[in-house]
Short mmCIF file of C-alpha atoms in Angstrom, two decimals:
data_model
loop_
_atom_site.label_atom_id
_atom_site.label_comp_id
_atom_site.label_asym_id
_atom_site.label_seq_id
_atom_site.Cartn_x
_atom_site.Cartn_y
_atom_site.Cartn_z
CA ALA A 1 10.84 -86.30 -56.51
CA GLN A 2 13.45 -85.41 -54.09
CA SER A 3 14.90 -87.81 -51.21
CA VAL A 4 17.72 -87.76 -49.08
CA THR A 5 20.08 -90.44 -47.71
CA GLN A 6 22.05 -90.15 -44.53
CA LEU A 7 24.49 -92.80 -43.99
CA GLY A 8 25.10 -93.99 -40.36
CA SER A 9 22.32 -93.41 -38.15
CA HIS A 10 24.76 -93.00 -35.09
CA VAL A 11 28.43 -91.44 -35.30
CA SER A 12 30.81 -91.49 -32.58
CA VAL A 13 33.79 -89.42 -32.20
CA SER A 14 36.22 -88.18 -29.55
CA GLU A 15 36.48 -84.56 -28.23
CA GLY A 16 38.26 -82.64 -30.55
CA ALA A 17 38.31 -84.92 -33.44
CA LEU A 18 37.11 -84.36 -37.20
CA VAL A 19 33.04 -84.59 -37.64
CA LEU A 20 31.86 -85.78 -40.71
CA LEU A 21 27.88 -86.46 -41.22
CA ARG A 22 27.21 -87.80 -44.95
CA CYS A 23 24.60 -86.81 -46.98
CA ASN A 24 23.58 -87.57 -50.09
CA TYR A 25 20.30 -86.45 -52.10
CA SER A 26 18.45 -86.96 -55.32
CA SER A 27 16.71 -84.16 -56.89
CA SER A 28 15.43 -83.90 -60.73
CA VAL A 29 16.04 -79.89 -60.60
CA PRO A 30 18.67 -77.80 -59.00
CA PRO A 31 18.51 -78.23 -55.19
CA TYR A 32 18.55 -76.17 -52.16
CA LEU A 33 20.13 -77.83 -49.63
CA PHE A 34 20.07 -77.59 -45.45
CA TRP A 35 21.58 -79.11 -42.24
CA TYR A 36 19.37 -79.09 -39.14
CA VAL A 37 20.37 -79.64 -35.67
CA GLN A 38 18.24 -81.06 -32.86
CA TYR A 39 19.66 -80.78 -29.29
CA PRO A 40 17.55 -82.95 -27.01
CA ASN A 41 14.10 -81.36 -26.08
CA GLN A 42 14.44 -78.88 -28.15
CA GLY A 43 13.05 -78.08 -31.91
CA LEU A 44 15.35 -78.43 -35.21
CA GLN A 45 17.21 -75.53 -35.83
CA LEU A 46 19.08 -74.30 -39.26
CA LEU A 47 23.06 -74.71 -38.91
CA LEU A 48 23.59 -73.86 -42.69
CA LYS A 49 22.36 -73.84 -46.19
CA TYR A 50 23.02 -73.79 -49.82
CA THR A 51 21.09 -72.01 -52.28
CA THR A 52 23.17 -70.53 -54.95
CA GLY A 53 27.10 -69.26 -55.20
CA ALA A 54 29.95 -70.62 -53.33
CA THR A 55 29.28 -74.55 -52.78
CA LEU A 56 31.34 -74.17 -49.29
CA VAL A 57 29.06 -72.72 -46.94
CA LYS A 58 29.66 -72.11 -43.51
CA GLY A 59 27.10 -72.36 -40.32
CA ILE A 60 27.04 -71.70 -36.87
CA ASN A 61 29.34 -73.48 -33.81
CA GLY A 62 31.88 -73.92 -36.81
CA PHE A 63 30.05 -76.39 -38.87
CA GLU A 64 30.57 -76.23 -42.96
CA ALA A 65 29.46 -78.03 -45.55
CA GLU A 66 30.20 -78.49 -49.29
CA PHE A 67 27.81 -78.91 -52.11
CA LYS A 68 29.01 -81.40 -54.55
CA LYS A 69 26.97 -81.81 -57.74
CA SER A 70 28.92 -84.34 -59.49
CA GLU A 71 28.49 -86.69 -56.14
CA THR A 72 24.87 -85.25 -55.17
CA SER A 73 26.55 -84.57 -51.97
CA PHE A 74 26.54 -82.27 -49.24
CA HIS A 75 28.46 -83.63 -46.14
CA LEU A 76 28.71 -81.52 -43.13
CA THR A 77 31.86 -81.40 -41.54
CA LYS A 78 33.36 -79.46 -38.35
CA PRO A 79 37.30 -79.84 -37.81
CA SER A 80 36.96 -80.45 -34.09
CA ALA A 81 34.36 -81.91 -32.07
CA HIS A 82 32.94 -80.65 -28.72
CA MET A 83 30.70 -82.17 -26.24
CA SER A 84 28.21 -79.89 -26.83
CA ASP A 85 27.84 -80.86 -30.47
CA ALA A 86 26.03 -83.91 -29.42
CA ALA A 87 22.97 -83.92 -30.88
CA GLU A 88 20.56 -85.29 -34.09
CA TYR A 89 21.58 -83.79 -37.52
CA PHE A 90 19.22 -83.68 -40.16
CA CYS A 91 19.75 -83.11 -43.95
CA ALA A 92 17.12 -81.51 -45.96
CA VAL A 93 16.65 -80.91 -49.81
CA ARG A 94 13.94 -78.92 -51.59
CA ASP A 95 13.74 -77.50 -55.01
CA ALA A 96 15.33 -74.39 -55.89
CA SER A 97 12.69 -72.58 -57.81
CA GLY A 98 9.68 -73.37 -59.69
CA GLY A 99 9.00 -76.53 -57.73
CA SER A 100 7.91 -77.27 -54.39
CA TYR A 101 8.39 -75.23 -51.43
CA ILE A 102 8.54 -78.44 -49.33
CA PRO A 103 11.84 -79.66 -47.80
CA THR A 104 12.20 -83.28 -47.65
CA PHE A 105 14.37 -84.68 -44.83
CA GLY A 106 16.73 -87.42 -44.28
CA ARG A 107 16.30 -90.03 -41.27
CA GLY A 108 18.87 -88.30 -39.22
CA THR A 109 22.03 -89.18 -37.62
CA SER A 110 22.74 -88.76 -33.78
CA LEU A 111 26.21 -87.60 -33.11
CA ILE A 112 27.86 -88.82 -29.96
CA VAL A 113 30.72 -87.01 -28.45
CA HIS A 114 32.66 -89.09 -25.74
CA PRO A 115 35.82 -87.45 -23.73
CA GLY B 1 8.08 -65.37 -27.12
CA ALA B 2 9.45 -64.84 -30.57
CA GLY B 3 9.71 -68.30 -31.94
CA VAL B 4 6.98 -71.08 -33.03
CA SER B 5 5.00 -72.41 -30.17
CA GLN B 6 3.37 -75.23 -30.03
CA THR B 7 0.82 -76.73 -27.52
CA PRO B 8 0.01 -78.97 -26.11
CA SER B 9 3.63 -80.09 -25.67
CA ASN B 10 2.62 -83.76 -24.57
CA LYS B 11 -0.94 -85.27 -25.05
CA VAL B 12 -1.87 -88.73 -23.99
CA THR B 13 -5.31 -89.97 -25.40
CA GLU B 14 -7.16 -93.32 -25.98
CA LYS B 15 -7.68 -94.98 -29.19
CA GLY B 16 -10.58 -93.58 -30.97
CA LYS B 17 -10.68 -90.30 -29.42
CA TYR B 18 -10.47 -86.84 -31.08
CA VAL B 19 -7.18 -84.70 -30.77
CA GLU B 20 -6.33 -81.03 -31.78
CA LEU B 21 -2.80 -79.66 -31.69
CA ARG B 22 -2.29 -75.94 -32.33
CA CYS B 23 0.52 -73.86 -33.75
CA ASP B 24 1.68 -70.51 -33.06
CA PRO B 25 4.01 -69.39 -35.75
CA ILE B 26 6.60 -66.55 -35.88
CA SER B 27 4.40 -63.22 -36.35
CA GLY B 28 4.36 -61.92 -39.89
CA HIS B 29 5.27 -65.64 -41.33
CA THR B 30 2.98 -66.24 -44.03
CA ALA B 31 4.32 -70.09 -44.72
CA LEU B 32 3.47 -72.51 -42.28
CA TYR B 33 4.42 -76.60 -42.38
CA TRP B 34 3.28 -79.68 -40.37
CA TYR B 35 5.53 -82.81 -39.83
CA ARG B 36 5.36 -86.04 -38.26
CA GLN B 37 8.22 -87.24 -36.64
CA SER B 38 8.30 -91.18 -35.50
CA LEU B 39 11.16 -92.38 -33.41
CA GLY B 40 14.33 -92.70 -35.07
CA GLN B 41 13.07 -91.26 -38.18
CA GLY B 42 13.43 -87.55 -39.64
CA PRO B 43 10.47 -85.23 -40.06
CA GLU B 44 7.45 -86.43 -42.53
CA PHE B 45 5.70 -83.86 -44.36
CA LEU B 46 1.90 -83.33 -43.70
CA ILE B 47 0.57 -80.41 -45.05
CA TYR B 48 1.93 -76.92 -46.10
CA PHE B 49 0.18 -73.47 -45.63
CA GLN B 50 0.72 -70.54 -47.54
CA GLY B 51 -1.45 -67.83 -45.81
CA THR B 52 -4.93 -69.25 -45.36
CA GLY B 53 -5.11 -71.79 -47.86
CA ALA B 54 -3.77 -74.99 -47.96
CA ALA B 55 -1.20 -74.93 -50.62
CA ASP B 56 -0.50 -79.02 -50.35
CA ASP B 57 -2.06 -81.41 -48.27
CA SER B 58 -0.43 -84.30 -49.87
CA GLY B 59 1.32 -85.75 -46.84
CA LEU B 60 -1.98 -86.38 -44.70
CA PRO B 61 -1.72 -89.67 -44.46
CA ASN B 62 -6.06 -90.25 -44.45
CA ASP B 63 -8.85 -88.59 -44.05
CA ARG B 64 -8.78 -88.78 -40.31
CA PHE B 65 -6.35 -85.90 -40.49
CA PHE B 66 -6.97 -82.37 -41.23
CA ALA B 67 -5.67 -79.20 -40.67
CA VAL B 68 -6.63 -75.38 -40.76
CA ARG B 69 -5.44 -71.71 -40.67
CA PRO B 70 -8.34 -69.65 -41.06
CA GLU B 71 -6.77 -66.15 -40.39
CA GLY B 72 -3.26 -66.73 -41.83
CA SER B 73 -1.44 -67.20 -38.44
CA VAL B 74 -2.41 -70.12 -35.88
CA SER B 75 -2.95 -73.25 -37.30
CA THR B 76 -4.73 -76.29 -35.81
CA LEU B 77 -3.97 -79.97 -36.93
CA LYS B 78 -6.71 -82.13 -36.11
CA ILE B 79 -6.77 -85.92 -35.89
CA GLN B 80 -9.94 -88.10 -35.72
CA ARG B 81 -10.62 -91.28 -34.52
CA THR B 82 -6.79 -91.46 -33.28
CA GLU B 83 -5.12 -94.77 -33.57
CA ARG B 84 -1.88 -96.41 -31.85
CA GLY B 85 -0.04 -95.84 -35.23
CA ASP B 86 -0.48 -91.97 -34.89
CA SER B 87 1.80 -91.70 -31.89
CA ALA B 88 4.67 -89.23 -32.59
CA VAL B 89 5.98 -86.06 -32.36
CA TYR B 90 4.17 -83.50 -34.52
CA LEU B 91 6.34 -80.55 -35.51
CA CYS B 92 5.07 -77.33 -36.63
CA ALA B 93 7.49 -74.82 -38.59
CA SER B 94 7.03 -71.54 -40.20
CA SER B 95 8.75 -69.59 -42.78
CA GLY B 96 9.19 -65.66 -43.60
CA GLN B 97 9.94 -66.36 -46.93
CA ALA B 98 8.92 -69.57 -48.64
CA ASN B 99 11.23 -69.17 -51.56
CA THR B 100 14.64 -69.31 -49.07
CA GLY B 101 13.75 -72.54 -47.78
CA GLU B 102 14.77 -71.94 -44.00
CA LEU B 103 11.94 -73.06 -41.70
CA PHE B 104 11.80 -71.89 -38.30
CA PHE B 105 10.80 -75.02 -35.83
CA GLY B 106 8.77 -75.43 -32.44
CA GLU B 107 9.46 -77.88 -30.28
CA GLY B 108 6.84 -80.31 -31.16
CA SER B 109 3.66 -81.84 -29.56
CA ARG B 110 4.18 -85.48 -28.42
CA LEU B 111 1.14 -87.57 -29.15
CA THR B 112 0.53 -90.99 -27.43
CA VAL B 113 -2.34 -93.03 -28.16
CA LEU B 114 -2.92 -95.71 -26.04
#
C-alpha cells in the first residue's frame, strides 16, 4: 500500500524567499511521484512529476523537486516565492508499473506568501 | 471546452435524498477517476474506470455510492440516501494514458447535505 505524508499543513514565506514543501512517501514498489497545485476555486493541476531517469525534475512556474530514494522523499522547492504562488499543494504517489494506476494523495500544504 | 467538466458545481440537498454528479472528461481519455475531498484533506480515491468498466471501486465507502460510465466517456456518480457526512467536494479526473500517471482534474462538484 502507498501513503504520502506532507509535513506542515501551512507554510508561510515572504515574497522572494525560498519555498520548501516537504513530502515523504511509502511504497512497496518503485514509485511515480507528483506535485499538484490547486489555486482558489480551480481544479488541481500538475506542477511536475518523476517517473524514471533524472531525479531532479523541473516543473512549471519555477518549481522543482528531487526524488531521493534513500530518504523516500520528494520535496518541492522554488528559489524565490511570488505572491501568485499562494495556493494548496498536494504530493501524490502511485506504483510505477505492474501495480495500481491509482495515485494516492497527501493532505496538502497551504502556501502563504506575504509581502 | 477542452478540459474536464463537472456538473453541478454546487449541490445542496437534504438528508436522505438521491444525488447525481456528472463528469465529462477530456475527449479521447480512456481513464477516469473519482475522488472526494473533505475540508482540510487531500483527495481520497473512490473509483477508477478504464473505458466503460470500473477497474477499481475499492474506494467507494459503502453501497450507497455507485458510478457508471456506459459509453466510455461521460461518467455519473450516484449517491443514494445521502447523509450529512457525504458533504464534500467530489473531484473527477481523466487521463489519456493511465500508465503515465498524470491526471487532469475538473473543478469539482461541492455537495452539501443538510
